[in-house]
XYZ file of C-alpha atoms in Angstrom:
288
model
C 91.192 191.478 -65.966
C 92.902 189.952 -62.478
C 94.958 193.485 -62.256
C 91.760 195.480 -62.737
C 90.098 194.246 -59.709
C 93.104 195.174 -57.576
C 92.604 198.756 -58.138
C 89.016 198.505 -56.106
C 91.109 198.034 -53.031
C 93.367 200.864 -53.395
C 90.881 203.560 -51.367
C 90.829 200.760 -48.616
C 94.710 200.693 -48.759
C 95.207 204.136 -48.513
C 92.991 204.898 -45.716
C 94.761 202.517 -43.933
C 97.853 204.013 -44.559
C 96.876 207.504 -43.995
C 95.639 206.698 -40.498
C 97.107 208.889 -37.684
C 100.043 207.607 -35.617
C 100.087 208.674 -32.037
C 101.984 207.579 -28.872
C 102.061 203.704 -27.813
C 99.346 202.541 -25.553
C 102.047 200.423 -23.687
C 105.918 200.877 -24.103
C 106.252 197.050 -23.589
C 103.615 195.953 -26.122
C 105.544 198.583 -28.622
C 108.816 196.882 -27.649
C 107.503 193.409 -28.103
C 106.246 194.437 -31.707
C 109.374 196.209 -32.513
C 111.250 192.989 -31.744
C 108.752 190.765 -33.701
C 109.364 193.033 -36.782
C 112.909 192.517 -36.268
C 112.478 188.902 -36.087
C 110.726 188.950 -39.408
C 113.525 190.498 -41.209
C 116.100 188.305 -39.775
C 113.884 185.365 -41.124
C 113.065 186.721 -44.442
C 116.413 188.382 -45.000
C 117.084 191.622 -46.810
C 114.346 192.675 -49.425
C 113.602 195.694 -51.214
C 111.604 196.945 -48.138
C 113.058 194.888 -45.131
C 116.483 195.955 -45.940
C 115.417 199.602 -45.032
C 114.288 198.624 -41.665
C 116.988 200.271 -39.252
C 117.183 198.139 -36.102
C 118.809 201.247 -34.579
C 115.524 203.205 -35.205
C 112.693 202.683 -32.136
C 110.245 204.019 -34.475
C 109.122 200.963 -36.282
C 106.063 202.406 -37.186
C 107.883 204.471 -39.712
C 109.476 201.605 -41.259
C 108.209 201.072 -45.048
C 105.312 198.689 -45.249
C 104.247 198.974 -41.593
C 101.109 200.954 -40.453
C 100.428 201.855 -36.630
C 97.351 203.042 -35.120
C 97.949 204.275 -31.588
C 101.185 203.226 -31.742
C 100.353 199.509 -32.476
C 101.041 197.749 -35.638
C 97.765 197.358 -37.486
C 99.106 196.617 -41.117
C 101.885 194.840 -42.787
C 102.068 195.594 -46.788
C 105.104 193.604 -48.221
C 104.249 192.569 -51.645
C 106.890 191.861 -54.329
C 109.694 190.997 -51.801
C 110.917 187.710 -53.213
C 109.914 185.906 -49.965
C 110.137 181.890 -50.190
C 110.830 180.989 -46.417
C 107.209 179.814 -45.222
C 105.045 182.612 -43.124
C 106.451 182.528 -39.437
C 104.001 182.132 -36.520
C 105.361 185.379 -34.954
C 103.548 187.144 -37.434
C 100.329 186.915 -35.750
C 102.007 187.710 -32.453
C 101.189 191.324 -33.804
C 97.763 191.123 -31.859
C 96.277 194.049 -33.620
C 96.980 193.172 -37.190
C 94.041 193.863 -39.485
C 95.539 194.203 -42.790
C 98.213 191.775 -44.279
C 99.225 191.685 -48.088
C 102.100 189.346 -48.760
C 101.077 189.081 -52.520
C 103.409 188.695 -55.462
C 106.089 186.757 -53.488
C 107.556 183.369 -53.771
C 105.751 181.350 -51.258
C 105.428 177.705 -52.431
C 103.926 175.668 -49.248
C 100.139 174.472 -48.651
C 97.702 177.047 -47.287
C 99.604 178.789 -44.518
C 97.406 177.799 -41.655
C 99.561 179.789 -39.488
C 97.362 182.923 -40.246
C 94.806 181.368 -38.331
C 95.904 182.977 -35.129
C 95.939 186.582 -36.771
C 92.751 186.762 -35.007
C 91.839 190.447 -35.999
C 92.329 190.224 -39.456
C 89.871 191.960 -41.737
C 92.095 191.719 -45.178
C 94.128 189.149 -46.296
C 96.314 189.096 -49.717
C 98.290 185.853 -50.457
C 97.631 186.131 -53.991
C 100.405 185.691 -57.147
C 102.234 183.235 -55.264
C 102.595 179.519 -55.416
C 100.802 177.846 -52.611
C 99.890 174.429 -53.523
C 97.696 171.540 -52.209
C 94.189 171.827 -50.921
C 92.557 174.671 -48.732
C 91.939 173.013 -45.544
C 88.613 171.814 -44.310
C 88.571 174.596 -41.602
C 89.245 177.492 -43.512
C 86.416 179.408 -41.718
C 89.128 179.404 -38.486
C 90.319 182.659 -40.156
C 89.351 185.661 -38.331
C 85.519 185.624 -38.206
C 86.109 189.661 -38.969
C 87.684 188.969 -42.209
C 86.170 191.032 -44.938
C 88.349 190.599 -47.884
C 90.205 187.329 -48.761
C 92.384 187.154 -52.131
C 93.974 183.821 -52.737
C 94.143 184.200 -56.830
C 97.048 183.335 -58.952
C 98.510 180.366 -56.967
C 98.361 176.413 -57.391
C 95.616 175.400 -55.084
C 93.819 172.230 -56.079
C 90.693 170.041 -55.080
C 87.480 171.463 -53.684
C 86.894 174.751 -52.199
C 85.845 173.699 -48.541
C 82.197 174.186 -47.527
C 82.991 176.040 -44.509
C 84.141 179.196 -46.871
C 80.448 180.310 -46.362
C 81.138 180.844 -42.934
C 82.497 184.331 -43.131
C 79.527 186.839 -42.294
C 81.468 190.108 -42.980
C 83.067 189.020 -46.196
C 83.025 191.268 -49.000
C 85.365 190.063 -51.644
C 86.360 186.366 -52.211
C 88.885 186.130 -55.094
C 89.735 182.384 -55.852
C 90.175 182.744 -59.636
C 93.414 181.499 -61.354
C 94.028 178.521 -59.302
C 93.983 174.623 -60.079
C 90.699 174.064 -58.257
C 89.496 170.763 -60.126
C 86.482 169.611 -57.772
C 82.981 170.869 -57.291
C 82.390 174.353 -55.602
C 79.964 174.768 -52.817
C 77.545 177.096 -54.496
C 75.167 176.592 -51.578
C 77.911 177.733 -49.048
C 79.052 180.867 -50.827
C 75.453 182.062 -51.527
C 75.373 182.153 -47.717
C 77.807 185.481 -47.898
C 75.363 188.031 -47.933
C 77.644 190.635 -47.814
C 79.588 189.815 -50.734
C 80.262 192.296 -53.211
C 83.214 190.811 -55.292
C 83.220 186.923 -56.261
C 86.077 185.663 -58.803
C 86.229 182.045 -59.459
C 87.354 182.171 -62.693
C 90.185 180.267 -64.580
C 89.801 177.168 -62.848
C 89.412 173.517 -63.975
C 86.223 172.567 -61.901
C 83.968 169.796 -62.802
C 81.611 170.806 -65.325
C 78.461 172.154 -63.790
C 75.532 174.115 -64.318
C 75.471 177.941 -63.503
C 74.695 178.217 -59.740
C 70.901 179.406 -59.276
C 72.055 179.953 -55.588
C 74.297 182.892 -56.767
C 71.135 184.938 -57.198
C 70.961 185.646 -53.452
C 74.143 187.589 -53.471
C 72.272 190.589 -54.180
C 75.143 193.061 -53.370
C 77.598 191.748 -55.748
C 78.980 194.345 -58.212
C 81.913 192.239 -59.672
C 80.986 188.694 -60.567
C 83.955 186.626 -62.541
C 83.266 183.170 -63.517
C 84.773 182.687 -66.863
C 86.565 179.235 -67.771
C 85.374 177.213 -64.925
C 83.206 174.475 -67.127
C 79.825 176.021 -66.497
C 77.536 174.128 -68.503
C 73.576 174.874 -69.482
C 71.769 178.060 -69.570
C 72.138 181.295 -67.491
C 69.480 180.926 -64.694
C 66.844 183.603 -64.664
C 67.688 183.776 -60.651
C 70.941 186.000 -61.826
C 68.480 188.789 -62.845
C 68.557 189.805 -58.901
C 71.934 190.852 -58.883
C 70.866 194.454 -59.728
C 74.190 196.005 -58.382
C 76.591 194.110 -61.104
C 78.863 196.802 -62.663
C 80.737 193.548 -64.240
C 79.621 190.087 -65.139
C 82.159 187.774 -67.116
C 81.006 184.155 -67.866
C 83.099 183.746 -71.080
C 84.997 180.647 -72.105
C 82.421 178.202 -70.767
C 80.041 175.724 -72.079
C 76.950 177.610 -71.654
C 73.880 177.205 -73.717
C 70.403 178.824 -74.811
C 70.161 182.435 -75.155
C 71.469 185.426 -73.314
C 68.365 186.621 -71.388
C 66.782 189.766 -71.897
C 67.528 190.809 -68.103
C 70.937 191.487 -68.988
C 70.348 193.880 -71.772
C 68.025 195.715 -69.711
C 70.381 196.015 -66.779
C 70.928 199.475 -65.254
C 74.538 199.129 -63.944
C 76.109 196.804 -65.810
C 79.171 198.306 -67.662
C 81.273 195.391 -68.701
C 79.840 192.232 -69.870
C 81.827 189.282 -71.117
C 80.024 186.017 -72.814
C 82.204 185.223 -75.636
C 83.294 181.741 -76.426
C 80.243 179.793 -75.100
C 77.389 177.830 -77.428
C 74.714 180.164 -77.299
C 72.106 179.746 -79.929
C 69.368 182.164 -81.582
C 69.599 185.358 -82.424
C 71.733 188.030 -81.065
C 70.592 191.298 -80.611
C 73.273 193.809 -79.427
C 72.048 196.949 -77.732
C 73.689 199.661 -75.829
C 73.817 198.999 -72.173
C 72.114 201.595 -70.196
C-alpha cells in the first residue's frame, strides 16, 4: 500500500520536470546556484546521479535530478542515492526551490530542521530513510506554502506535534510506518481543510477511539489509518467523507458493526477492515 500511494504524485513530478527552461534571470544568481550544486556533490560524494554532474558544464539545469524554471533551480529529485551525511544548510540557499525529494536514502539524524530555511517548498519527501527521534514542536516552521509532506517509513517516535495542523495549503500528509508512540493531535489535523491524503498507519500510538474530528476533512480521497491501536466503533461523522476512494482501518481494535453508509458510498473503491473485533451480521455488497 505504501508503494501504491506514491504513484498519485507521478503527474505532479512529471509536470515539474517538463517545465520549460529559459535563460537565467541573473547570471550571478545562476552562477551561485551552480556552485551550490557542486558543493552538494563534494559534500555527499559520488552517487548514481551526482556522479554524472559535470563540473566543467555551465548548464547545471541539464543535470540529472535538477529542474529549472526561468534558469533558476526549482526542483531537486535525488532518491536512491545512498546519502548518509546530514542534509546541509547550503541546500536551502537555492531560494527558488519548491520541490525536494530525498527519499530512499540513508539519513539517520533527527528531523532535519535545516529544511525550515527552504522557504518556498511546496513538496517535501523524506520518506524511506532512518530519521529518528521526535518531530520538533515547531514543525510548522516549514514553508507555509507546503502542499505535500511525506515522512513515512522512518523511525520517528513520540507524539505528532500539534503544530502539524498549521499548514493551510497542505493536501497530503504521510506519517505512516514510523514509531510514533504517543497520542496524535486529531483536532489539529482536522484543521487541514485542504487535505486529500492522510496516512497515519502502522504506528504504535496510544490506544484511542477513531477521531470524530476526521469527519471535517471532507476533501479526503485516501485515508490509511491501519495498525494504530484505534478502539471503539467507527463514528458516524466519517460518513461526511464522500470523496474517499480508499479507506483502510484494518489491524486495529475496532468494535461494533460496520456502518451502513460504508456500503452506500459512491466513490469508495478500496475498503480494508479485516483484523478488528466487529460484531453482528456481515452483509457484503458490491460497492458502487
